[in-house]
């Protein structure tokens, strides 16, 4: 079960990146500006990443990992 969810959680952002490359570029630019390329973002960075946070929420809304009827 964990492998399926793990695979789906990485698959959905990849699909969003392919379908909306201009949005993915904006997300990457925001991440580079706030976090840089030398470390991973943390929860402390979330307040400074509004577009990234909105993008993740939209990906989760468009492609939920668990069906709503469960």
PDB file of N, CA, C and O in Angstrom, residues 19-62:
ATOM      1  N   UNK A  19       1.867  18.950 -17.962  1.00  0.00           N
ATOM      2  CA  UNK A  19       0.688  19.587 -18.532  1.00  0.00           C
ATOM      3  C   UNK A  19       0.740  21.115 -18.467  1.00  0.00           C
ATOM      4  O   UNK A  19       0.180  21.790 -19.321  1.00  0.00           O
ATOM      5  N   UNK A  20       1.395  21.652 -17.449  1.00  0.00           N
ATOM      6  CA  UNK A  20       1.443  23.099 -17.238  1.00  0.00           C
ATOM      7  C   UNK A  20       2.887  23.551 -17.009  1.00  0.00           C
ATOM      8  O   UNK A  20       3.262  23.941 -15.903  1.00  0.00           O
ATOM      9  N   UNK A  21       3.713  23.539 -18.060  1.00  0.00           N
ATOM     10  CA  UNK A  21       5.136  23.871 -17.879  1.00  0.00           C
ATOM     11  C   UNK A  21       5.382  25.304 -17.420  1.00  0.00           C
ATOM     12  O   UNK A  21       6.332  25.565 -16.676  1.00  0.00           O
ATOM     13  N   UNK A  22       4.532  26.239 -17.816  1.00  0.00           N
ATOM     14  CA  UNK A  22       4.722  27.630 -17.396  1.00  0.00           C
ATOM     15  C   UNK A  22       4.503  27.782 -15.888  1.00  0.00           C
ATOM     16  O   UNK A  22       5.207  28.529 -15.212  1.00  0.00           O
ATOM     17  N   UNK A  23       3.563  27.043 -15.361  1.00  0.00           N
ATOM     18  CA  UNK A  23       3.321  27.047 -13.920  1.00  0.00           C
ATOM     19  C   UNK A  23       4.486  26.390 -13.172  1.00  0.00           C
ATOM     20  O   UNK A  23       4.911  26.875 -12.127  1.00  0.00           O
ATOM     21  N   UNK A  24       5.002  25.312 -13.726  1.00  0.00           N
ATOM     22  CA  UNK A  24       6.140  24.626 -13.104  1.00  0.00           C
ATOM     23  C   UNK A  24       7.375  25.518 -13.078  1.00  0.00           C
ATOM     24  O   UNK A  24       8.136  25.510 -12.105  1.00  0.00           O
ATOM     25  N   UNK A  25       7.571  26.313 -14.123  1.00  0.00           N
ATOM     26  CA  UNK A  25       8.704  27.246 -14.149  1.00  0.00           C
ATOM     27  C   UNK A  25       8.563  28.298 -13.062  1.00  0.00           C
ATOM     28  O   UNK A  25       9.547  28.683 -12.427  1.00  0.00           O
ATOM     29  N   UNK A  26       7.339  28.761 -12.841  1.00  0.00           N
ATOM     30  CA  UNK A  26       7.104  29.760 -11.791  1.00  0.00           C
ATOM     31  C   UNK A  26       7.343  29.159 -10.404  1.00  0.00           C
ATOM     32  O   UNK A  26       7.922  29.814  -9.532  1.00  0.00           O
ATOM     33  N   UNK A  27       6.933  27.917 -10.212  1.00  0.00           N
ATOM     34  CA  UNK A  27       7.174  27.227  -8.947  1.00  0.00           C
ATOM     35  C   UNK A  27       8.677  27.088  -8.718  1.00  0.00           C
ATOM     36  O   UNK A  27       9.183  27.365  -7.628  1.00  0.00           O
ATOM     37  N   UNK A  28       9.405  26.663  -9.756  1.00  0.00           N
ATOM     38  CA  UNK A  28      10.845  26.488  -9.622  1.00  0.00           C
ATOM     39  C   UNK A  28      11.543  27.808  -9.331  1.00  0.00           C
ATOM     40  O   UNK A  28      12.458  27.872  -8.509  1.00  0.00           O
ATOM     41  N   UNK A  29      11.105  28.885  -9.981  1.00  0.00           N
ATOM     42  CA  UNK A  29      11.706  30.200  -9.736  1.00  0.00           C
ATOM     43  C   UNK A  29      11.482  30.637  -8.291  1.00  0.00           C
ATOM     44  O   UNK A  29      12.391  31.183  -7.652  1.00  0.00           O
ATOM     45  N   UNK A  30      10.271  30.412  -7.767  1.00  0.00           N
ATOM     46  CA  UNK A  30       9.989  30.781  -6.379  1.00  0.00           C
ATOM     47  C   UNK A  30      10.837  29.953  -5.420  1.00  0.00           C
ATOM     48  O   UNK A  30      11.405  30.492  -4.458  1.00  0.00           O
ATOM     49  N   UNK A  31      10.954  28.665  -5.681  1.00  0.00           N
ATOM     50  CA  UNK A  31      11.782  27.815  -4.831  1.00  0.00           C
ATOM     51  C   UNK A  31      13.247  28.249  -4.865  1.00  0.00           C
ATOM     52  O   UNK A  31      13.916  28.311  -3.834  1.00  0.00           O
ATOM     53  N   UNK A  32      13.751  28.550  -6.054  1.00  0.00           N
ATOM     54  CA  UNK A  32      15.144  28.990  -6.179  1.00  0.00           C
ATOM     55  C   UNK A  32      15.391  30.293  -5.439  1.00  0.00           C
ATOM     56  O   UNK A  32      16.432  30.475  -4.812  1.00  0.00           O
ATOM     57  N   UNK A  33      14.417  31.200  -5.501  1.00  0.00           N
ATOM     58  CA  UNK A  33      14.565  32.501  -4.850  1.00  0.00           C
ATOM     59  C   UNK A  33      14.550  32.383  -3.327  1.00  0.00           C
ATOM     60  O   UNK A  33      15.362  32.991  -2.637  1.00  0.00           O
ATOM     61  N   UNK A  34      13.629  31.578  -2.803  1.00  0.00           N
ATOM     62  CA  UNK A  34      13.458  31.481  -1.350  1.00  0.00           C
ATOM     63  C   UNK A  34      14.411  30.465  -0.725  1.00  0.00           C
ATOM     64  O   UNK A  34      15.050  30.743   0.286  1.00  0.00           O
ATOM     65  N   UNK A  35      14.515  29.292  -1.328  1.00  0.00           N
ATOM     66  CA  UNK A  35      15.261  28.191  -0.729  1.00  0.00           C
ATOM     67  C   UNK A  35      16.664  28.060  -1.308  1.00  0.00           C
ATOM     68  O   UNK A  35      17.605  27.731  -0.603  1.00  0.00           O
ATOM     69  N   UNK A  36      16.796  28.315  -2.596  1.00  0.00           N
ATOM     70  CA  UNK A  36      18.066  28.092  -3.266  1.00  0.00           C
ATOM     71  C   UNK A  36      18.151  26.655  -3.756  1.00  0.00           C
ATOM     72  O   UNK A  36      17.192  25.896  -3.678  1.00  0.00           O
ATOM     73  N   UNK A  37      19.308  26.276  -4.260  1.00  0.00           N
ATOM     74  CA  UNK A  37      19.476  24.924  -4.808  1.00  0.00           C
ATOM     75  C   UNK A  37      20.339  24.030  -3.925  1.00  0.00           C
ATOM     76  O   UNK A  37      20.634  22.904  -4.286  1.00  0.00           O
ATOM     77  N   UNK A  38      20.725  24.516  -2.764  1.00  0.00           N
ATOM     78  CA  UNK A  38      21.637  23.754  -1.912  1.00  0.00           C
ATOM     79  C   UNK A  38      20.952  23.005  -0.782  1.00  0.00           C
ATOM     80  O   UNK A  38      21.609  22.285  -0.047  1.00  0.00           O
ATOM     81  N   UNK A  39      19.641  23.200  -0.619  1.00  0.00           N
ATOM     82  CA  UNK A  39      18.928  22.502   0.458  1.00  0.00           C
ATOM     83  C   UNK A  39      17.489  22.259   0.045  1.00  0.00           C
ATOM     84  O   UNK A  39      16.995  22.839  -0.922  1.00  0.00           O
ATOM     85  N   UNK A  40      16.819  21.412   0.804  1.00  0.00           N
ATOM     86  CA  UNK A  40      15.411  21.115   0.566  1.00  0.00           C
ATOM     87  C   UNK A  40      14.555  22.118   1.333  1.00  0.00           C
ATOM     88  O   UNK A  40      14.979  22.617   2.381  1.00  0.00           O
ATOM     89  N   UNK A  41      13.354  22.434   0.835  1.00  0.00           N
ATOM     90  CA  UNK A  41      12.471  23.332   1.600  1.00  0.00           C
ATOM     91  C   UNK A  41      11.996  22.657   2.886  1.00  0.00           C
ATOM     92  O   UNK A  41      11.857  21.442   2.949  1.00  0.00           O
ATOM     93  N   UNK A  42      11.747  23.478   3.896  1.00  0.00           N
ATOM     94  CA  UNK A  42      11.234  22.991   5.174  1.00  0.00           C
ATOM     95  C   UNK A  42       9.883  23.644   5.433  1.00  0.00           C
ATOM     96  O   UNK A  42       9.461  24.552   4.705  1.00  0.00           O
ATOM     97  N   UNK A  43       9.213  23.213   6.484  1.00  0.00           N
ATOM     98  CA  UNK A  43       7.929  23.819   6.839  1.00  0.00           C
ATOM     99  C   UNK A  43       8.107  25.289   7.219  1.00  0.00           C
ATOM    100  O   UNK A  43       7.186  26.081   7.067  1.00  0.00           O
ATOM    101  N   UNK A  44       9.269  25.658   7.692  1.00  0.00           N
ATOM    102  CA  UNK A  44       9.532  27.064   8.029  1.00  0.00           C
ATOM    103  C   UNK A  44       9.536  27.944   6.785  1.00  0.00           C
ATOM    104  O   UNK A  44       9.255  29.141   6.862  1.00  0.00           O
ATOM    105  N   UNK A  45       9.819  27.380   5.633  1.00  0.00           N
ATOM    106  CA  UNK A  45       9.835  28.133   4.374  1.00  0.00           C
ATOM    107  C   UNK A  45       8.438  28.339   3.795  1.00  0.00           C
ATOM    108  O   UNK A  45       8.254  29.162   2.905  1.00  0.00           O
ATOM    109  N   UNK A  46       7.473  27.600   4.272  1.00  0.00           N
ATOM    110  CA  UNK A  46       6.141  27.603   3.662  1.00  0.00           C
ATOM    111  C   UNK A  46       5.510  28.994   3.620  1.00  0.00           C
ATOM    112  O   UNK A  46       4.857  29.348   2.641  1.00  0.00           O
ATOM    113  N   UNK A  47       5.716  29.802   4.622  1.00  0.00           N
ATOM    114  CA  UNK A  47       5.131  31.150   4.647  1.00  0.00           C
ATOM    115  C   UNK A  47       5.689  32.019   3.531  1.00  0.00           C
ATOM    116  O   UNK A  47       5.038  32.968   3.090  1.00  0.00           O
ATOM    117  N   UNK A  48       6.873  31.689   3.041  1.00  0.00           N
ATOM    118  CA  UNK A  48       7.523  32.472   1.998  1.00  0.00           C
ATOM    119  C   UNK A  48       7.339  31.862   0.612  1.00  0.00           C
ATOM    120  O   UNK A  48       7.909  32.361  -0.363  1.00  0.00           O
ATOM    121  N   UNK A  49       6.558  30.797   0.519  1.00  0.00           N
ATOM    122  CA  UNK A  49       6.331  30.099  -0.749  1.00  0.00           C
ATOM    123  C   UNK A  49       4.836  30.013  -1.077  1.00  0.00           C
ATOM    124  O   UNK A  49       4.270  28.928  -1.193  1.00  0.00           O
ATOM    125  N   UNK A  50       4.156  31.150  -1.270  1.00  0.00           N
ATOM    126  CA  UNK A  50       2.705  31.092  -1.487  1.00  0.00           C
ATOM    127  C   UNK A  50       2.309  30.410  -2.800  1.00  0.00           C
ATOM    128  O   UNK A  50       1.328  29.667  -2.838  1.00  0.00           O
ATOM    129  N   UNK A  51       3.054  30.646  -3.875  1.00  0.00           N
ATOM    130  CA  UNK A  51       2.695  30.026  -5.159  1.00  0.00           C
ATOM    131  C   UNK A  51       2.935  28.521  -5.113  1.00  0.00           C
ATOM    132  O   UNK A  51       2.108  27.737  -5.589  1.00  0.00           O
ATOM    133  N   UNK A  52       4.047  28.110  -4.542  1.00  0.00           N
ATOM    134  CA  UNK A  52       4.353  26.686  -4.405  1.00  0.00           C
ATOM    135  C   UNK A  52       3.284  25.982  -3.573  1.00  0.00           C
ATOM    136  O   UNK A  52       2.810  24.903  -3.948  1.00  0.00           O
ATOM    137  N   UNK A  53       2.898  26.585  -2.463  1.00  0.00           N
ATOM    138  CA  UNK A  53       1.867  26.004  -1.596  1.00  0.00           C
ATOM    139  C   UNK A  53       0.544  25.873  -2.343  1.00  0.00           C
ATOM    140  O   UNK A  53      -0.119  24.832  -2.281  1.00  0.00           O
ATOM    141  N   UNK A  54       0.161  26.912  -3.085  1.00  0.00           N
ATOM    142  CA  UNK A  54      -1.075  26.863  -3.864  1.00  0.00           C
ATOM    143  C   UNK A  54      -0.992  25.808  -4.963  1.00  0.00           C
ATOM    144  O   UNK A  54      -1.977  25.111  -5.240  1.00  0.00           O
ATOM    145  N   UNK A  55       0.177  25.670  -5.579  1.00  0.00           N
ATOM    146  CA  UNK A  55       0.372  24.692  -6.644  1.00  0.00           C
ATOM    147  C   UNK A  55       0.207  23.274  -6.113  1.00  0.00           C
ATOM    148  O   UNK A  55      -0.473  22.450  -6.722  1.00  0.00           O
ATOM    149  N   UNK A  56       0.799  23.002  -4.960  1.00  0.00           N
ATOM    150  CA  UNK A  56       0.682  21.675  -4.340  1.00  0.00           C
ATOM    151  C   UNK A  56      -0.777  21.384  -3.992  1.00  0.00           C
ATOM    152  O   UNK A  56      -1.282  20.286  -4.239  1.00  0.00           O
ATOM    153  N   UNK A  57      -1.471  22.367  -3.438  1.00  0.00           N
ATOM    154  CA  UNK A  57      -2.888  22.168  -3.094  1.00  0.00           C
ATOM    155  C   UNK A  57      -3.724  21.904  -4.343  1.00  0.00           C
ATOM    156  O   UNK A  57      -4.648  21.086  -4.324  1.00  0.00           O
ATOM    157  N   UNK A  58      -3.419  22.592  -5.430  1.00  0.00           N
ATOM    158  CA  UNK A  58      -4.148  22.382  -6.678  1.00  0.00           C
ATOM    159  C   UNK A  58      -3.871  20.996  -7.247  1.00  0.00           C
ATOM    160  O   UNK A  58      -4.779  20.329  -7.752  1.00  0.00           O
ATOM    161  N   UNK A  59      -2.636  20.545  -7.176  1.00  0.00           N
ATOM    162  CA  UNK A  59      -2.304  19.187  -7.632  1.00  0.00           C
ATOM    163  C   UNK A  59      -3.070  18.160  -6.811  1.00  0.00           C
ATOM    164  O   UNK A  59      -3.638  17.216  -7.359  1.00  0.00           O
ATOM    165  N   UNK A  60      -3.109  18.358  -5.504  1.00  0.00           N
ATOM    166  CA  UNK A  60      -3.849  17.433  -4.643  1.00  0.00           C
ATOM    167  C   UNK A  60      -5.351  17.481  -4.923  1.00  0.00           C
ATOM    168  O   UNK A  60      -6.039  16.469  -4.809  1.00  0.00           O
ATOM    169  N   UNK A  61      -5.862  18.647  -5.293  1.00  0.00           N
ATOM    170  CA  UNK A  61      -7.288  18.767  -5.599  1.00  0.00           C
ATOM    171  C   UNK A  61      -7.617  18.095  -6.927  1.00  0.00           C
ATOM    172  O   UNK A  61      -8.608  17.384  -7.054  1.00  0.00           O
ATOM    173  N   UNK A  62      -6.776  18.313  -7.932  1.00  0.00           N
ATOM    174  CA  UNK A  62      -7.043  17.771  -9.267  1.00  0.00           C
ATOM    175  C   UNK A  62      -6.826  16.264  -9.347  1.00  0.00           C
ATOM    176  O   UNK A  62      -7.539  15.578 -10.084  1.00  0.00           O
TER     177      UNK A  62
END
